[in-house]
mmCIF file of C-alpha atoms in Angstrom:
data_model
loop_
_atom_site.group_PDB
_atom_site.id
_atom_site.type_symbol
_atom_site.label_atom_id
_atom_site.label_comp_id
_atom_site.label_asym_id
_atom_site.label_seq_id
_atom_site.Cartn_x
_atom_site.Cartn_y
_atom_site.Cartn_z
ATOM 1 C CA UNK A 6 109.716 -39.966 -182.498
ATOM 2 C CA UNK A 7 113.234 -41.040 -184.251
ATOM 3 C CA UNK A 8 112.174 -41.398 -188.420
ATOM 4 C CA UNK A 9 112.682 -44.708 -189.914
ATOM 5 C CA UNK A 10 116.199 -45.809 -191.118
ATOM 6 C CA UNK A 11 116.311 -46.784 -195.307
ATOM 7 C CA UNK A 12 119.222 -48.719 -196.031
ATOM 8 C CA UNK A 13 118.904 -49.043 -200.208
ATOM 9 C CA UNK A 14 116.095 -50.267 -201.135
ATOM 10 C CA UNK A 15 115.559 -52.247 -197.451
ATOM 11 C CA UNK A 16 113.562 -50.260 -194.736
ATOM 12 C CA UNK A 17 114.964 -51.353 -191.227
ATOM 13 C CA UNK A 18 112.433 -49.378 -188.965
ATOM 14 C CA UNK A 19 113.396 -48.316 -185.076
ATOM 15 C CA UNK A 20 111.846 -51.337 -184.268
ATOM 16 C CA UNK A 21 114.865 -53.498 -185.591
ATOM 17 C CA UNK A 22 117.925 -51.689 -183.398
ATOM 18 C CA UNK A 23 117.880 -51.026 -179.694
ATOM 19 C CA UNK A 24 115.864 -47.723 -178.701
ATOM 20 C CA UNK A 25 119.603 -46.297 -176.814
ATOM 21 C CA UNK A 26 121.773 -47.053 -179.824
ATOM 22 C CA UNK A 27 119.135 -45.150 -181.966
ATOM 23 C CA UNK A 28 119.335 -42.008 -179.900
ATOM 24 C CA UNK A 29 122.492 -42.315 -179.918
ATOM 25 C CA UNK A 30 122.665 -42.474 -183.691
ATOM 26 C CA UNK A 31 120.497 -40.163 -183.630
ATOM 27 C CA UNK A 32 122.291 -38.034 -181.496
ATOM 28 C CA UNK A 33 125.488 -38.208 -183.100
ATOM 29 C CA UNK A 34 124.023 -37.775 -186.570
ATOM 30 C CA UNK A 35 122.043 -34.186 -185.814
ATOM 31 C CA UNK A 36 125.988 -32.717 -184.224
ATOM 32 C CA UNK A 37 127.625 -33.657 -187.495
ATOM 33 C CA UNK A 38 125.143 -32.114 -189.646
ATOM 34 C CA UNK A 39 124.551 -29.070 -187.148
ATOM 35 C CA UNK A 40 125.131 -25.905 -189.128
ATOM 36 C CA UNK A 41 125.698 -26.959 -192.915
ATOM 37 C CA UNK A 42 124.308 -25.650 -195.607
ATOM 38 C CA UNK A 43 123.832 -29.067 -197.748
ATOM 39 C CA UNK A 44 123.547 -32.222 -197.050
ATOM 40 C CA UNK A 45 124.290 -35.039 -199.711
ATOM 41 C CA UNK A 46 123.487 -39.063 -198.896
ATOM 42 C CA UNK A 47 122.111 -38.202 -195.039
ATOM 43 C CA UNK A 48 120.576 -41.605 -195.721
ATOM 44 C CA UNK A 49 124.093 -43.351 -196.355
ATOM 45 C CA UNK A 50 125.031 -41.269 -193.587
ATOM 46 C CA UNK A 51 123.212 -42.211 -190.894
ATOM 47 C CA UNK A 52 123.724 -46.488 -191.519
ATOM 48 C CA UNK A 53 127.101 -45.999 -191.239
ATOM 49 C CA UNK A 54 126.342 -44.157 -188.231
ATOM 50 C CA UNK A 55 124.173 -47.041 -187.257
ATOM 51 C CA UNK A 56 127.082 -49.914 -188.426
ATOM 52 C CA UNK A 57 128.519 -52.070 -185.491
ATOM 53 C CA UNK A 58 132.553 -50.611 -185.543
ATOM 54 C CA UNK A 59 131.930 -48.721 -188.435
ATOM 55 C CA UNK A 60 134.201 -45.309 -188.734
ATOM 56 C CA UNK A 61 133.519 -42.702 -190.292
ATOM 57 C CA UNK A 62 135.995 -40.504 -191.992
ATOM 58 C CA UNK A 63 135.954 -37.300 -193.193
ATOM 59 C CA UNK A 64 138.823 -34.645 -194.677
ATOM 60 C CA UNK A 65 138.908 -31.252 -194.877
ATOM 61 C CA UNK A 66 141.333 -29.718 -197.004
ATOM 62 C CA UNK A 67 142.966 -25.782 -196.768
ATOM 63 C CA UNK A 68 145.636 -25.079 -199.121
ATOM 64 C CA UNK A 69 148.315 -23.126 -196.549
ATOM 65 C CA UNK A 70 148.662 -19.922 -198.867
ATOM 66 C CA UNK A 71 148.551 -17.473 -195.739
ATOM 67 C CA UNK A 72 148.493 -17.138 -192.304
ATOM 68 C CA UNK A 73 146.058 -18.863 -190.436
ATOM 69 C CA UNK A 74 143.186 -16.094 -188.970
ATOM 70 C CA UNK A 75 139.889 -15.806 -187.793
ATOM 71 C CA UNK A 76 137.970 -17.184 -190.273
ATOM 72 C CA UNK A 77 139.282 -20.833 -189.898
ATOM 73 C CA UNK A 78 137.318 -20.892 -186.504
ATOM 74 C CA UNK A 79 134.405 -21.198 -188.683
ATOM 75 C CA UNK A 80 135.672 -24.890 -190.305
ATOM 76 C CA UNK A 81 137.186 -25.869 -186.982
ATOM 77 C CA UNK A 82 134.091 -25.139 -185.233
ATOM 78 C CA UNK A 83 132.604 -27.583 -187.596
ATOM 79 C CA UNK A 84 135.241 -30.162 -187.025
ATOM 80 C CA UNK A 85 135.097 -30.458 -183.883
ATOM 81 C CA UNK A 86 131.493 -31.411 -184.160
ATOM 82 C CA UNK A 87 132.869 -34.351 -186.450
ATOM 83 C CA UNK A 88 135.214 -35.019 -183.805
ATOM 84 C CA UNK A 89 132.514 -35.482 -181.262
ATOM 85 C CA UNK A 90 130.327 -36.849 -183.138
ATOM 86 C CA UNK A 91 133.564 -39.778 -183.242
ATOM 87 C CA UNK A 92 134.369 -39.204 -186.955
ATOM 88 C CA UNK A 93 137.431 -39.916 -187.849
ATOM 89 C CA UNK A 94 138.947 -36.227 -189.229
ATOM 90 C CA UNK A 95 141.826 -36.047 -191.833
ATOM 91 C CA UNK A 96 142.854 -31.989 -192.660
ATOM 92 C CA UNK A 97 144.739 -32.068 -196.130
ATOM 93 C CA UNK A 98 147.633 -29.542 -196.184
ATOM 94 C CA UNK A 99 147.336 -28.998 -199.581
ATOM 95 C CA UNK A 100 150.572 -27.811 -200.311
ATOM 96 C CA UNK A 101 150.770 -28.686 -203.846
ATOM 97 C CA UNK A 102 147.544 -26.272 -204.249
ATOM 98 C CA UNK A 103 149.130 -23.645 -202.416
ATOM 99 C CA UNK A 104 151.798 -23.447 -204.698
ATOM 100 C CA UNK A 105 149.864 -23.780 -207.832
ATOM 101 C CA UNK A 106 148.091 -20.666 -206.835
ATOM 102 C CA UNK A 107 149.668 -17.851 -208.903
ATOM 103 C CA UNK A 108 152.998 -19.148 -207.487
ATOM 104 C CA UNK A 109 152.457 -17.301 -204.099
ATOM 105 C CA UNK A 110 154.545 -19.650 -202.162
ATOM 106 C CA UNK A 111 157.918 -20.910 -201.829
ATOM 107 C CA UNK A 112 158.491 -24.730 -201.317
ATOM 108 C CA UNK A 113 160.669 -23.207 -198.490
ATOM 109 C CA UNK A 114 157.981 -21.533 -197.056
ATOM 110 C CA UNK A 115 154.668 -24.129 -197.608
ATOM 111 C CA UNK A 116 156.697 -26.888 -195.108
ATOM 112 C CA UNK A 117 157.334 -23.960 -192.561
ATOM 113 C CA UNK A 118 152.961 -23.235 -193.168
ATOM 114 C CA UNK A 119 152.596 -26.632 -192.449
ATOM 115 C CA UNK A 120 154.178 -27.059 -189.687
ATOM 116 C CA UNK A 121 152.756 -23.662 -188.471
ATOM 117 C CA UNK A 122 149.157 -24.694 -189.704
ATOM 118 C CA UNK A 123 148.681 -27.753 -187.606
ATOM 119 C CA UNK A 124 150.262 -26.378 -184.460
ATOM 120 C CA UNK A 125 147.427 -23.730 -184.718
ATOM 121 C CA UNK A 126 144.426 -26.350 -185.933
ATOM 122 C CA UNK A 127 145.642 -28.416 -182.035
ATOM 123 C CA UNK A 128 145.359 -25.144 -180.931
ATOM 124 C CA UNK A 129 141.641 -24.064 -181.766
ATOM 125 C CA UNK A 130 140.577 -26.829 -181.356
ATOM 126 C CA UNK A 131 141.876 -27.760 -177.672
ATOM 127 C CA UNK A 132 140.911 -24.782 -177.057
ATOM 128 C CA UNK A 133 137.437 -26.391 -177.634
ATOM 129 C CA UNK A 134 137.668 -28.307 -175.389
ATOM 130 C CA UNK A 135 137.522 -31.468 -178.608
ATOM 131 C CA UNK A 136 139.181 -34.877 -178.364
ATOM 132 C CA UNK A 137 141.695 -35.114 -181.146
ATOM 133 C CA UNK A 138 142.652 -38.364 -181.135
ATOM 134 C CA UNK A 139 140.630 -39.375 -184.076
ATOM 135 C CA UNK A 140 142.110 -36.030 -186.225
ATOM 136 C CA UNK A 141 145.071 -37.024 -188.570
ATOM 137 C CA UNK A 142 146.851 -34.144 -191.061
ATOM 138 C CA UNK A 143 148.015 -34.936 -194.364
ATOM 139 C CA UNK A 144 150.562 -33.160 -196.745
ATOM 140 C CA UNK A 145 149.442 -33.168 -200.432
ATOM 141 C CA UNK A 146 152.145 -33.594 -201.597
ATOM 142 C CA UNK A 147 153.361 -37.008 -199.363
ATOM 143 C CA UNK A 148 151.095 -38.343 -202.365
ATOM 144 C CA UNK A 149 150.240 -36.198 -205.229
ATOM 145 C CA UNK A 150 153.813 -36.475 -206.421
ATOM 146 C CA UNK A 151 153.683 -40.065 -206.455
ATOM 147 C CA UNK A 152 154.244 -42.168 -210.410
ATOM 148 C CA UNK A 153 149.923 -42.997 -209.497
ATOM 149 C CA UNK A 154 148.822 -39.779 -208.748
ATOM 150 C CA UNK A 155 150.169 -38.131 -211.164
ATOM 151 C CA UNK A 156 149.076 -41.410 -214.129
ATOM 152 C CA UNK A 157 145.873 -40.709 -212.601
ATOM 153 C CA UNK A 158 145.595 -36.727 -213.077
ATOM 154 C CA UNK A 159 146.738 -37.300 -216.626
ATOM 155 C CA UNK A 160 143.864 -39.675 -216.812
ATOM 156 C CA UNK A 161 141.242 -37.363 -215.994
ATOM 157 C CA UNK A 162 142.977 -34.436 -217.561
ATOM 158 C CA UNK A 163 141.657 -36.612 -220.602
ATOM 159 C CA UNK A 164 138.558 -36.464 -219.473
ATOM 160 C CA UNK A 165 137.474 -32.713 -218.428
ATOM 161 C CA UNK A 166 136.800 -30.310 -220.431
ATOM 162 C CA UNK A 167 138.538 -26.763 -219.617
ATOM 163 C CA UNK A 168 135.240 -25.327 -219.617
ATOM 164 C CA UNK A 169 134.240 -27.656 -216.954
ATOM 165 C CA UNK A 170 137.619 -27.381 -215.015
ATOM 166 C CA UNK A 171 137.112 -23.543 -215.124
ATOM 167 C CA UNK A 172 133.865 -23.346 -214.258
ATOM 168 C CA UNK A 173 134.989 -25.512 -211.373
ATOM 169 C CA UNK A 174 138.180 -23.794 -210.457
ATOM 170 C CA UNK A 175 135.805 -20.695 -210.311
ATOM 171 C CA UNK A 176 135.380 -21.373 -207.319
ATOM 172 C CA UNK A 177 138.728 -22.188 -205.165
ATOM 173 C CA UNK A 178 140.776 -20.233 -207.492
ATOM 174 C CA UNK A 179 141.063 -16.084 -208.025
ATOM 175 C CA UNK A 180 140.146 -15.278 -211.256
ATOM 176 C CA UNK A 181 142.303 -13.150 -213.283
ATOM 177 C CA UNK A 182 141.947 -12.485 -217.481
ATOM 178 C CA UNK A 183 144.172 -14.886 -218.436
ATOM 179 C CA UNK A 184 144.457 -17.717 -216.478
ATOM 180 C CA UNK A 185 147.045 -20.024 -216.368
ATOM 181 C CA UNK A 186 147.093 -23.713 -216.968
ATOM 182 C CA UNK A 187 147.203 -24.503 -212.740
ATOM 183 C CA UNK A 188 143.805 -23.217 -212.055
ATOM 184 C CA UNK A 189 142.767 -25.795 -214.841
ATOM 185 C CA UNK A 190 144.484 -28.245 -212.315
ATOM 186 C CA UNK A 191 143.573 -27.059 -209.511
ATOM 187 C CA UNK A 192 139.650 -28.782 -209.281
ATOM 188 C CA UNK A 193 141.318 -32.000 -211.202
ATOM 189 C CA UNK A 194 143.488 -32.050 -207.597
ATOM 190 C CA UNK A 195 141.016 -31.649 -205.523
ATOM 191 C CA UNK A 196 138.773 -34.139 -206.916
ATOM 192 C CA UNK A 197 142.119 -36.933 -206.578
ATOM 193 C CA UNK A 198 142.411 -35.712 -203.481
ATOM 194 C CA UNK A 199 139.092 -36.895 -201.922
ATOM 195 C CA UNK A 200 139.260 -41.077 -203.450
ATOM 196 C CA UNK A 201 143.570 -40.763 -202.206
ATOM 197 C CA UNK A 202 142.742 -39.279 -198.656
ATOM 198 C CA UNK A 203 139.904 -42.457 -198.966
#
C-alpha cells in the first residue's frame, strides 16, 4: 500500500491519482532516494514527481582539481539513478572553484580537464547502460565571471560571517593553518551555483 501524498497543508490520497501513476511515482521516488545518507524535502519531491509534465532538475558539482579516479564511480551510480528516474541532471564543472583551491591548477590545465571529465563521465554512465539524453554539462566560468554573479557574490559576502564561511568551507576546502581568502569564498560560490543552475 502506498502512503498518502501530502502537498503543503492539503492531503491528497492515493485515490485521487490513477494507481498506475501512483506506482510509477513511487518507483521513481524510490530510485531517486535509494542509498542516500540524508533526505530533505521528500514531500516536495513526491509532489514534483506526481505533477504531470514536471521535469525535476538536480545538479552535481565537481571541482576539476585532478584526474577522475575510481571514487567517481560512487556519484556516477547516483547520477545513473537520477537519469533512470527521468530527472534532468546538470553536472557542474567548477573550474573557478578548482582554480581558487590553493591555485593548484593553471587555467589551461583546467580547460583541458573539463573536456576530459566530460568524456569520462559520459563513458562511465554509458557503461552503466544509462540514457544520457537528459544529462547536461556546465562549466562554472560560463556564468561565474558575469557581472550579475559577481554582484550577488559581493552581496553575499556582506551577509555571511567569516566564522560561518570558514566552518562551511571546512567540508570542501583543505584546511591549513593560515587559510586563504579563496577558501572562504568557496562555500559562497557553491550557494550561488545552486541558484544560477536552476
